Amino acid sequence: MEIRVENLVKEFKSFDKTLVVVNKINYKFIGKTTVITGASGSGKTTFLDLIGLLSKPNSGKIFFDNVCVSDFSSKKQRDFIRDNIGYIFQSYNLIDSLDCRENILLGVHGKPDMEFFDKLVKKLDIVGVLDKRPNQISGGQKQRVAIVRALIKRPSILLADEPTGALDEKTSKEVMELLFSLQKEYGYNLISVTHDLDQVKLFESVIRYKDGVILDDKQ
Ligand SMILES: Nc1ncnc2c1ncn2[C@@H]1O[C@H](COP(=O)(O)OP(=O)(O)OP(=O)(O)O)[C@@H](O)[C@H]1O
Ligand SMILES: [Mg+2]
């Protein structure tokens, strides 16, 4: 899918102050894998949330394959997200009243592919936590549950916000290998955020983000 944003703006207002976190960004994602880097607080998550249609821009447009998805009605956006977007959240966003298996399957519309489910939970080594609730497992286990939840629906766009932030070096490497091998197999667009310089070189395009603008990109 071709992803493009046009004059994208996102501001947060508090009292009399306005913080411009995405400042008139024009960008066309080239290639299938892009990584976003930048200092903490620079706006990476905010930018990713806009692309994932999770928050509304103050102005500007988002296009997927030249269709302006930011103009869709809320209902149409929800359907689009359900059918196309996998999101690995920086803070996992798991639901504590459900066990991990239920959390993962929440990402699936219709009948889940249990063979794929088994493959993913084995690969990410979370078979032993499937019956537990998120508040009973470690941060790294939560992160891996969140990764499977995003992958299980076979998204056409995978947004990954520091997907290995809670993982050790070896597991991080395995997770990135999985995201890239599935990318090759299913062809999704992968847009990921990281602070890990070793990871950056895996991606076709690199965006350096600062104070609401893209400083430069390498493609
Ligand atoms: N809902 C919100 N309301 C008000 N301000 C917000 C909101 N969300 C984010 N911000 C502010 O916007 C700025 C960018 O936040 P964002 O989470 O996008 O940064 P980030 O680059 O992802 O940082 P990190 O690397 O720490 O995850 C920060 O100053 C943050 O405090
Ligand atoms: Mg962030």
PDB file of C-alpha atoms and ligand atoms in Angstrom:
ATOM      1  CA  MET A   1       0.000   0.000   0.000  1.00  0.00           C
ATOM      2  CA  GLU A   2       1.322   3.472  -0.772  1.00  0.00           C
ATOM      3  CA  ILE A   3       1.196   5.727   2.277  1.00  0.00           C
ATOM      4  CA  ARG A   4       1.387   9.493   1.959  1.00  0.00           C
ATOM      5  CA  VAL A   5       0.637  12.413   4.250  1.00  0.00           C
ATOM      6  CA  GLU A   6      -0.052  15.938   3.141  1.00  0.00           C
ATOM      7  CA  ASN A   7       0.357  19.062   5.275  1.00  0.00           C
ATOM      8  CA  LEU A   8      -0.304  17.021   8.370  1.00  0.00           C
ATOM      9  CA  VAL A   9      -0.719  18.987  11.597  1.00  0.00           C
ATOM     10  CA  LYS A  10      -1.373  17.801  15.139  1.00  0.00           C
ATOM     11  CA  GLU A  11      -1.480  20.152  18.092  1.00  0.00           C
ATOM     12  CA  PHE A  12      -2.201  19.655  21.751  1.00  0.00           C
ATOM     13  CA  LYS A  13      -3.767  22.544  23.619  1.00  0.00           C
ATOM     14  CA  SER A  14      -3.503  23.052  27.325  1.00  0.00           C
ATOM     15  CA  PHE A  15      -4.823  26.265  28.865  1.00  0.00           C
ATOM     16  CA  ASP A  16      -3.274  29.067  26.830  1.00  0.00           C
ATOM     17  CA  LYS A  17      -0.433  27.005  25.358  1.00  0.00           C
ATOM     18  CA  THR A  18      -0.407  25.116  22.093  1.00  0.00           C
ATOM     19  CA  LEU A  19       2.121  22.402  21.447  1.00  0.00           C
ATOM     20  CA  VAL A  20       2.591  21.625  17.764  1.00  0.00           C
ATOM     21  CA  VAL A  21       3.736  18.013  17.664  1.00  0.00           C
ATOM     22  CA  VAL A  22       3.264  17.348  13.959  1.00  0.00           C
ATOM     23  CA  ASN A  23       4.055  20.496  12.034  1.00  0.00           C
ATOM     24  CA  LYS A  24       2.835  20.505   8.402  1.00  0.00           C
ATOM     25  CA  ILE A  25       4.464  17.252   7.410  1.00  0.00           C
ATOM     26  CA  ASN A  26       4.473  16.225   3.757  1.00  0.00           C
ATOM     27  CA  TYR A  27       5.845  12.765   3.280  1.00  0.00           C
ATOM     28  CA  LYS A  28       5.477   9.813   0.979  1.00  0.00           C
ATOM     29  CA  PHE A  29       6.687   6.515   2.409  1.00  0.00           C
ATOM     30  CA  ILE A  30       8.968   4.868  -0.114  1.00  0.00           C
ATOM     31  CA  GLY A  31       9.624   1.168   0.099  1.00  0.00           C
ATOM     32  CA  LYS A  32       7.903  -1.225   2.422  1.00  0.00           C
ATOM     33  CA  THR A  33       9.909  -0.719   5.595  1.00  0.00           C
ATOM     34  CA  THR A  34      10.480   2.606   7.332  1.00  0.00           C
ATOM     35  CA  VAL A  35      11.906   3.399  10.717  1.00  0.00           C
ATOM     36  CA  ILE A  36      11.317   6.611  12.659  1.00  0.00           C
ATOM     37  CA  THR A  37      13.963   7.799  15.096  1.00  0.00           C
ATOM     38  CA  GLY A  38      14.133  10.888  17.271  1.00  0.00           C
ATOM     39  CA  ALA A  39      14.415  12.105  20.843  1.00  0.00           C
ATOM     40  CA  SER A  40      11.894  11.243  23.507  1.00  0.00           C
ATOM     41  CA  GLY A  41       8.961  13.634  23.318  1.00  0.00           C
ATOM     42  CA  SER A  42       9.668  14.649  19.728  1.00  0.00           C
ATOM     43  CA  GLY A  43       6.303  13.353  18.499  1.00  0.00           C
ATOM     44  CA  LYS A  44       6.992   9.907  17.017  1.00  0.00           C
ATOM     45  CA  THR A  45       4.065   8.188  18.723  1.00  0.00           C
ATOM     46  CA  THR A  46       1.766  11.078  17.857  1.00  0.00           C
ATOM     47  CA  PHE A  47       2.776  10.814  14.187  1.00  0.00           C
ATOM     48  CA  LEU A  48       2.232   7.037  14.217  1.00  0.00           C
ATOM     49  CA  ASP A  49      -1.187   7.454  15.865  1.00  0.00           C
ATOM     50  CA  LEU A  50      -2.243   9.743  13.034  1.00  0.00           C
ATOM     51  CA  ILE A  51      -1.172   7.236  10.383  1.00  0.00           C
ATOM     52  CA  GLY A  52      -2.972   4.494  12.307  1.00  0.00           C
ATOM     53  CA  LEU A  53      -6.142   6.647  12.282  1.00  0.00           C
ATOM     54  CA  LEU A  54      -6.226   6.564  16.067  1.00  0.00           C
ATOM     55  CA  SER A  55      -6.260  10.300  16.430  1.00  0.00           C
ATOM     56  CA  LYS A  56      -7.523  13.035  14.184  1.00  0.00           C
ATOM     57  CA  PRO A  57      -5.155  15.568  12.672  1.00  0.00           C
ATOM     58  CA  ASN A  58      -5.958  19.247  13.247  1.00  0.00           C
ATOM     59  CA  SER A  59      -5.452  19.644   9.535  1.00  0.00           C
ATOM     60  CA  GLY A  60      -3.933  17.841   6.594  1.00  0.00           C
ATOM     61  CA  LYS A  61      -4.645  14.554   4.936  1.00  0.00           C
ATOM     62  CA  ILE A  62      -3.552  10.919   4.960  1.00  0.00           C
ATOM     63  CA  PHE A  63      -3.670   8.832   1.810  1.00  0.00           C
ATOM     64  CA  PHE A  64      -3.438   5.072   1.429  1.00  0.00           C
ATOM     65  CA  ASP A  65      -3.083   4.135  -2.249  1.00  0.00           C
ATOM     66  CA  ASN A  66      -4.257   7.647  -3.135  1.00  0.00           C
ATOM     67  CA  VAL A  67      -7.499   7.266  -1.180  1.00  0.00           C
ATOM     68  CA  CYS A  68      -7.924   9.985   1.431  1.00  0.00           C
ATOM     69  CA  VAL A  69      -8.563   7.868   4.524  1.00  0.00           C
ATOM     70  CA  SER A  70      -8.461  10.834   6.903  1.00  0.00           C
ATOM     71  CA  ASP A  71     -11.708  12.018   5.302  1.00  0.00           C
ATOM     72  CA  PHE A  72     -13.474   8.703   6.011  1.00  0.00           C
ATOM     73  CA  SER A  73     -16.337   8.701   8.519  1.00  0.00           C
ATOM     74  CA  SER A  74     -15.474   7.324  11.977  1.00  0.00           C
ATOM     75  CA  LYS A  75     -17.311   4.092  11.169  1.00  0.00           C
ATOM     76  CA  LYS A  76     -15.452   3.635   7.903  1.00  0.00           C
ATOM     77  CA  GLN A  77     -12.161   4.365   9.665  1.00  0.00           C
ATOM     78  CA  ARG A  78     -12.909   1.765  12.351  1.00  0.00           C
ATOM     79  CA  ASP A  79     -13.667  -0.843   9.680  1.00  0.00           C
ATOM     80  CA  PHE A  80     -10.506   0.094   7.828  1.00  0.00           C
ATOM     81  CA  ILE A  81      -8.414  -0.259  10.991  1.00  0.00           C
ATOM     82  CA  ARG A  82     -10.032  -3.594  11.801  1.00  0.00           C
ATOM     83  CA  ASP A  83      -9.334  -4.987   8.356  1.00  0.00           C
ATOM     84  CA  ASN A  84      -5.951  -3.468   7.564  1.00  0.00           C
ATOM     85  CA  ILE A  85      -3.955  -2.021  10.426  1.00  0.00           C
ATOM     86  CA  GLY A  86      -1.899  -3.865  13.006  1.00  0.00           C
ATOM     87  CA  TYR A  87      -0.566  -1.641  15.776  1.00  0.00           C
ATOM     88  CA  ILE A  88       2.034  -2.638  18.337  1.00  0.00           C
ATOM     89  CA  PHE A  89       1.578   0.031  20.994  1.00  0.00           C
ATOM     90  CA  GLN A  90       4.467   1.455  22.976  1.00  0.00           C
ATOM     91  CA  SER A  91       2.441   0.861  26.148  1.00  0.00           C
ATOM     92  CA  TYR A  92       1.010  -2.458  24.876  1.00  0.00           C
ATOM     93  CA  ASN A  93      -2.656  -1.535  25.508  1.00  0.00           C
ATOM     94  CA  LEU A  94      -3.660  -4.986  26.690  1.00  0.00           C
ATOM     95  CA  ILE A  95      -6.927  -5.463  28.535  1.00  0.00           C
ATOM     96  CA  ASP A  96      -6.420  -6.693  32.089  1.00  0.00           C
ATOM     97  CA  SER A  97      -9.840  -8.291  32.416  1.00  0.00           C
ATOM     98  CA  LEU A  98      -9.056 -10.692  29.551  1.00  0.00           C
ATOM     99  CA  ASP A  99      -6.396 -13.380  29.492  1.00  0.00           C
ATOM    100  CA  CYS A 100      -3.582 -13.164  26.961  1.00  0.00           C
ATOM    101  CA  ARG A 101      -5.176 -15.595  24.509  1.00  0.00           C
ATOM    102  CA  GLU A 102      -8.350 -13.479  24.497  1.00  0.00           C
ATOM    103  CA  ASN A 103      -6.307 -10.301  24.151  1.00  0.00           C
ATOM    104  CA  ILE A 104      -4.588 -11.687  21.073  1.00  0.00           C
ATOM    105  CA  LEU A 105      -7.764 -12.964  19.455  1.00  0.00           C
ATOM    106  CA  LEU A 106      -9.423  -9.604  19.995  1.00  0.00           C
ATOM    107  CA  GLY A 107      -7.379  -8.480  17.009  1.00  0.00           C
ATOM    108  CA  VAL A 108      -9.086 -10.907  14.658  1.00  0.00           C
ATOM    109  CA  HIS A 109     -12.233 -10.233  12.717  1.00  0.00           C
ATOM    110  CA  GLY A 110     -14.041 -13.456  11.869  1.00  0.00           C
ATOM    111  CA  LYS A 111     -12.579 -16.890  12.346  1.00  0.00           C
ATOM    112  CA  PRO A 112      -8.986 -16.852  13.615  1.00  0.00           C
ATOM    113  CA  ASP A 113      -6.312 -18.847  11.824  1.00  0.00           C
ATOM    114  CA  MET A 114      -5.293 -21.041  14.760  1.00  0.00           C
ATOM    115  CA  GLU A 115      -2.395 -22.559  12.872  1.00  0.00           C
ATOM    116  CA  PHE A 116      -0.894 -19.097  12.431  1.00  0.00           C
ATOM    117  CA  PHE A 117      -1.736 -18.321  16.084  1.00  0.00           C
ATOM    118  CA  ASP A 118       0.180 -21.422  17.224  1.00  0.00           C
ATOM    119  CA  LYS A 119       3.131 -20.558  15.017  1.00  0.00           C
ATOM    120  CA  LEU A 120       3.336 -17.005  16.396  1.00  0.00           C
ATOM    121  CA  VAL A 121       2.940 -17.833  20.081  1.00  0.00           C
ATOM    122  CA  LYS A 122       5.573 -20.571  19.787  1.00  0.00           C
ATOM    123  CA  LYS A 123       7.933 -18.338  17.888  1.00  0.00           C
ATOM    124  CA  LEU A 124       7.584 -15.574  20.483  1.00  0.00           C
ATOM    125  CA  ASP A 125       7.701 -18.036  23.355  1.00  0.00           C
ATOM    126  CA  ILE A 126       4.472 -17.014  25.070  1.00  0.00           C
ATOM    127  CA  VAL A 127       2.641 -20.359  25.086  1.00  0.00           C
ATOM    128  CA  GLY A 128       3.017 -20.473  28.877  1.00  0.00           C
ATOM    129  CA  VAL A 129       1.307 -17.135  29.504  1.00  0.00           C
ATOM    130  CA  LEU A 130      -1.751 -17.510  27.277  1.00  0.00           C
ATOM    131  CA  ASP A 131      -4.068 -18.336  30.203  1.00  0.00           C
ATOM    132  CA  LYS A 132      -2.728 -15.517  32.357  1.00  0.00           C
ATOM    133  CA  ARG A 133      -3.923 -11.949  32.493  1.00  0.00           C
ATOM    134  CA  PRO A 134      -1.617  -9.109  31.435  1.00  0.00           C
ATOM    135  CA  ASN A 135      -1.175  -7.920  35.028  1.00  0.00           C
ATOM    136  CA  GLN A 136       0.246 -11.345  35.904  1.00  0.00           C
ATOM    137  CA  ILE A 137       3.075 -11.338  33.370  1.00  0.00           C
ATOM    138  CA  SER A 138       6.323  -9.450  32.782  1.00  0.00           C
ATOM    139  CA  GLY A 139       6.771  -6.354  30.625  1.00  0.00           C
ATOM    140  CA  GLY A 140       8.622  -8.297  27.947  1.00  0.00           C
ATOM    141  CA  GLN A 141       5.905 -10.962  27.882  1.00  0.00           C
ATOM    142  CA  LYS A 142       3.249  -8.244  27.541  1.00  0.00           C
ATOM    143  CA  GLN A 143       5.168  -6.777  24.647  1.00  0.00           C
ATOM    144  CA  ARG A 144       5.294 -10.152  22.895  1.00  0.00           C
ATOM    145  CA  VAL A 145       1.548 -10.691  23.448  1.00  0.00           C
ATOM    146  CA  ALA A 146       0.951  -7.240  21.951  1.00  0.00           C
ATOM    147  CA  ILE A 147       3.106  -8.167  18.949  1.00  0.00           C
ATOM    148  CA  VAL A 148       1.143 -11.351  18.276  1.00  0.00           C
ATOM    149  CA  ARG A 149      -2.142  -9.452  18.624  1.00  0.00           C
ATOM    150  CA  ALA A 150      -1.010  -7.058  15.888  1.00  0.00           C
ATOM    151  CA  LEU A 151       0.290  -9.797  13.581  1.00  0.00           C
ATOM    152  CA  ILE A 152      -2.488 -12.359  13.904  1.00  0.00           C
ATOM    153  CA  LYS A 153      -4.853 -10.379  11.674  1.00  0.00           C
ATOM    154  CA  ARG A 154      -2.282 -10.293   8.857  1.00  0.00           C
ATOM    155  CA  PRO A 155      -2.411  -6.527   8.532  1.00  0.00           C
ATOM    156  CA  SER A 156      -1.565  -4.703   5.329  1.00  0.00           C
ATOM    157  CA  ILE A 157       0.042  -1.973   7.445  1.00  0.00           C
ATOM    158  CA  LEU A 158       1.977  -2.797  10.596  1.00  0.00           C
ATOM    159  CA  LEU A 159       2.754   0.115  12.913  1.00  0.00           C
ATOM    160  CA  ALA A 160       5.283  -0.784  15.576  1.00  0.00           C
ATOM    161  CA  ASP A 161       6.058   1.725  18.320  1.00  0.00           C
ATOM    162  CA  GLU A 162       9.349   0.647  19.894  1.00  0.00           C
ATOM    163  CA  PRO A 163       8.252  -2.984  19.509  1.00  0.00           C
ATOM    164  CA  THR A 164      11.325  -4.320  21.292  1.00  0.00           C
ATOM    165  CA  GLY A 165      11.628  -1.631  23.967  1.00  0.00           C
ATOM    166  CA  ALA A 166      11.051  -4.111  26.800  1.00  0.00           C
ATOM    167  CA  LEU A 167      13.009  -7.026  25.373  1.00  0.00           C
ATOM    168  CA  ASP A 168      16.558  -8.267  25.892  1.00  0.00           C
ATOM    169  CA  GLU A 169      19.034  -8.098  23.034  1.00  0.00           C
ATOM    170  CA  LYS A 170      18.619 -11.669  21.843  1.00  0.00           C
ATOM    171  CA  THR A 171      14.808 -11.588  21.944  1.00  0.00           C
ATOM    172  CA  SER A 172      14.786  -8.164  20.250  1.00  0.00           C
ATOM    173  CA  LYS A 173      16.814  -9.574  17.404  1.00  0.00           C
ATOM    174  CA  GLU A 174      14.468 -12.544  17.032  1.00  0.00           C
ATOM    175  CA  VAL A 175      11.405 -10.301  17.077  1.00  0.00           C
ATOM    176  CA  MET A 176      12.819  -8.018  14.375  1.00  0.00           C
ATOM    177  CA  GLU A 177      13.721 -11.042  12.257  1.00  0.00           C
ATOM    178  CA  LEU A 178      10.151 -12.261  12.595  1.00  0.00           C
ATOM    179  CA  LEU A 179       8.658  -8.866  11.654  1.00  0.00           C
ATOM    180  CA  PHE A 180      10.891  -8.745   8.577  1.00  0.00           C
ATOM    181  CA  SER A 181      10.358 -12.342   7.497  1.00  0.00           C
ATOM    182  CA  LEU A 182       6.574 -11.932   7.802  1.00  0.00           C
ATOM    183  CA  GLN A 183       6.902  -8.662   5.894  1.00  0.00           C
ATOM    184  CA  LYS A 184       8.499 -10.584   3.032  1.00  0.00           C
ATOM    185  CA  GLU A 185       5.855 -13.283   3.218  1.00  0.00           C
ATOM    186  CA  TYR A 186       2.760 -11.048   3.451  1.00  0.00           C
ATOM    187  CA  GLY A 187       4.077  -7.809   1.989  1.00  0.00           C
ATOM    188  CA  TYR A 188       2.771  -5.444   4.653  1.00  0.00           C
ATOM    189  CA  ASN A 189       4.118  -1.922   5.075  1.00  0.00           C
ATOM    190  CA  LEU A 190       6.161  -1.829   8.238  1.00  0.00           C
ATOM    191  CA  ILE A 191       6.555   1.520   9.974  1.00  0.00           C
ATOM    192  CA  SER A 192       8.478   1.213  13.189  1.00  0.00           C
ATOM    193  CA  VAL A 193       9.862   3.526  15.851  1.00  0.00           C
ATOM    194  CA  THR A 194      13.117   2.741  17.595  1.00  0.00           C
ATOM    195  CA  HIS A 195      15.967   4.161  19.632  1.00  0.00           C
ATOM    196  CA  ASP A 196      18.128   1.165  18.771  1.00  0.00           C
ATOM    197  CA  LEU A 197      20.730   2.154  16.185  1.00  0.00           C
ATOM    198  CA  ASP A 198      21.458  -1.479  15.304  1.00  0.00           C
ATOM    199  CA  GLN A 199      17.853  -1.877  14.203  1.00  0.00           C
ATOM    200  CA  VAL A 200      17.877   1.185  11.985  1.00  0.00           C
ATOM    201  CA  LYS A 201      20.017  -0.431   9.312  1.00  0.00           C
ATOM    202  CA  LEU A 202      17.459  -3.166   8.702  1.00  0.00           C
ATOM    203  CA  PHE A 203      15.012  -0.699   7.164  1.00  0.00           C
ATOM    204  CA  GLU A 204      14.775   0.621   3.617  1.00  0.00           C
ATOM    205  CA  SER A 205      13.923   4.162   4.744  1.00  0.00           C
ATOM    206  CA  VAL A 206      14.929   6.095   7.824  1.00  0.00           C
ATOM    207  CA  ILE A 207      13.096   9.169   9.106  1.00  0.00           C
ATOM    208  CA  ARG A 208      14.774  11.426  11.654  1.00  0.00           C
ATOM    209  CA  TYR A 209      12.070  13.232  13.538  1.00  0.00           C
ATOM    210  CA  LYS A 210      12.562  16.397  15.565  1.00  0.00           C
ATOM    211  CA  ASP A 211      10.157  18.918  17.066  1.00  0.00           C
ATOM    212  CA  GLY A 212       7.293  18.037  14.768  1.00  0.00           C
ATOM    213  CA  VAL A 213       9.188  17.907  11.502  1.00  0.00           C
ATOM    214  CA  ILE A 214      11.145  15.351   9.543  1.00  0.00           C
ATOM    215  CA  LEU A 215      14.754  16.513   9.735  1.00  0.00           C
ATOM    216  CA  ASP A 216      15.841  14.242   6.943  1.00  0.00           C
ATOM    217  CA  ASP A 217      15.142  10.893   5.463  1.00  0.00           C
ATOM    218  CA  LYS A 218      17.370   8.306   3.923  1.00  0.00           C
ATOM    219  CA  GLN A 219      15.871   6.082   1.302  1.00  0.00           C
TER     220      GLN A 219
HETATM  221  N1  LIG B   1      -2.793  13.489  24.441  1.00  0.00           N
HETATM  222  C1  LIG B   1      -1.861  14.413  24.642  1.00  0.00           C
HETATM  223  N2  LIG B   1      -2.182  15.605  25.212  1.00  0.00           N
HETATM  224  C2  LIG B   1      -1.246  16.564  25.385  1.00  0.00           C
HETATM  225  N3  LIG B   1       0.041  16.428  25.035  1.00  0.00           N
HETATM  226  C3  LIG B   1       0.427  15.270  24.482  1.00  0.00           C
HETATM  227  C4  LIG B   1      -0.503  14.206  24.265  1.00  0.00           C
HETATM  228  N4  LIG B   1       0.161  13.168  23.685  1.00  0.00           N
HETATM  229  C5  LIG B   1       1.436  13.563  23.580  1.00  0.00           C
HETATM  230  N5  LIG B   1       1.599  14.818  24.039  1.00  0.00           N
HETATM  231  C6  LIG B   1       2.858  15.602  24.016  1.00  0.00           C
HETATM  232  O1  LIG B   1       3.336  15.613  22.672  1.00  0.00           O
HETATM  233  C7  LIG B   1       4.748  15.476  22.638  1.00  0.00           C
HETATM  234  C8  LIG B   1       5.115  14.271  21.781  1.00  0.00           C
HETATM  235  O2  LIG B   1       4.719  13.073  22.422  1.00  0.00           O
HETATM  236  P1  LIG B   1       4.953  11.649  21.770  1.00  0.00           P
HETATM  237  O3  LIG B   1       4.376  10.645  22.692  1.00  0.00           O
HETATM  238  O4  LIG B   1       4.431  11.668  20.383  1.00  0.00           O
HETATM  239  O5  LIG B   1       6.548  11.583  21.765  1.00  0.00           O
HETATM  240  P2  LIG B   1       7.536  10.402  21.340  1.00  0.00           P
HETATM  241  O6  LIG B   1       8.462  10.928  20.311  1.00  0.00           O
HETATM  242  O7  LIG B   1       6.751   9.184  20.979  1.00  0.00           O
HETATM  243  O8  LIG B   1       8.349  10.157  22.697  1.00  0.00           O
HETATM  244  P3  LIG B   1       8.954   8.784  23.332  1.00  0.00           P
HETATM  245  O9  LIG B   1      10.224   8.473  22.570  1.00  0.00           O
HETATM  246  O10 LIG B   1       9.235   9.166  24.752  1.00  0.00           O
HETATM  247  O11 LIG B   1       7.919   7.726  23.206  1.00  0.00           O
HETATM  248  C9  LIG B   1       5.211  15.369  24.087  1.00  0.00           C
HETATM  249  O12 LIG B   1       5.633  16.641  24.494  1.00  0.00           O
HETATM  250  C10 LIG B   1       3.958  14.968  24.827  1.00  0.00           C
HETATM  251  O13 LIG B   1       3.977  15.428  26.143  1.00  0.00           O
HETATM  252 MG    MG B   2       6.570   7.343  21.805  1.00  0.00          MG
END
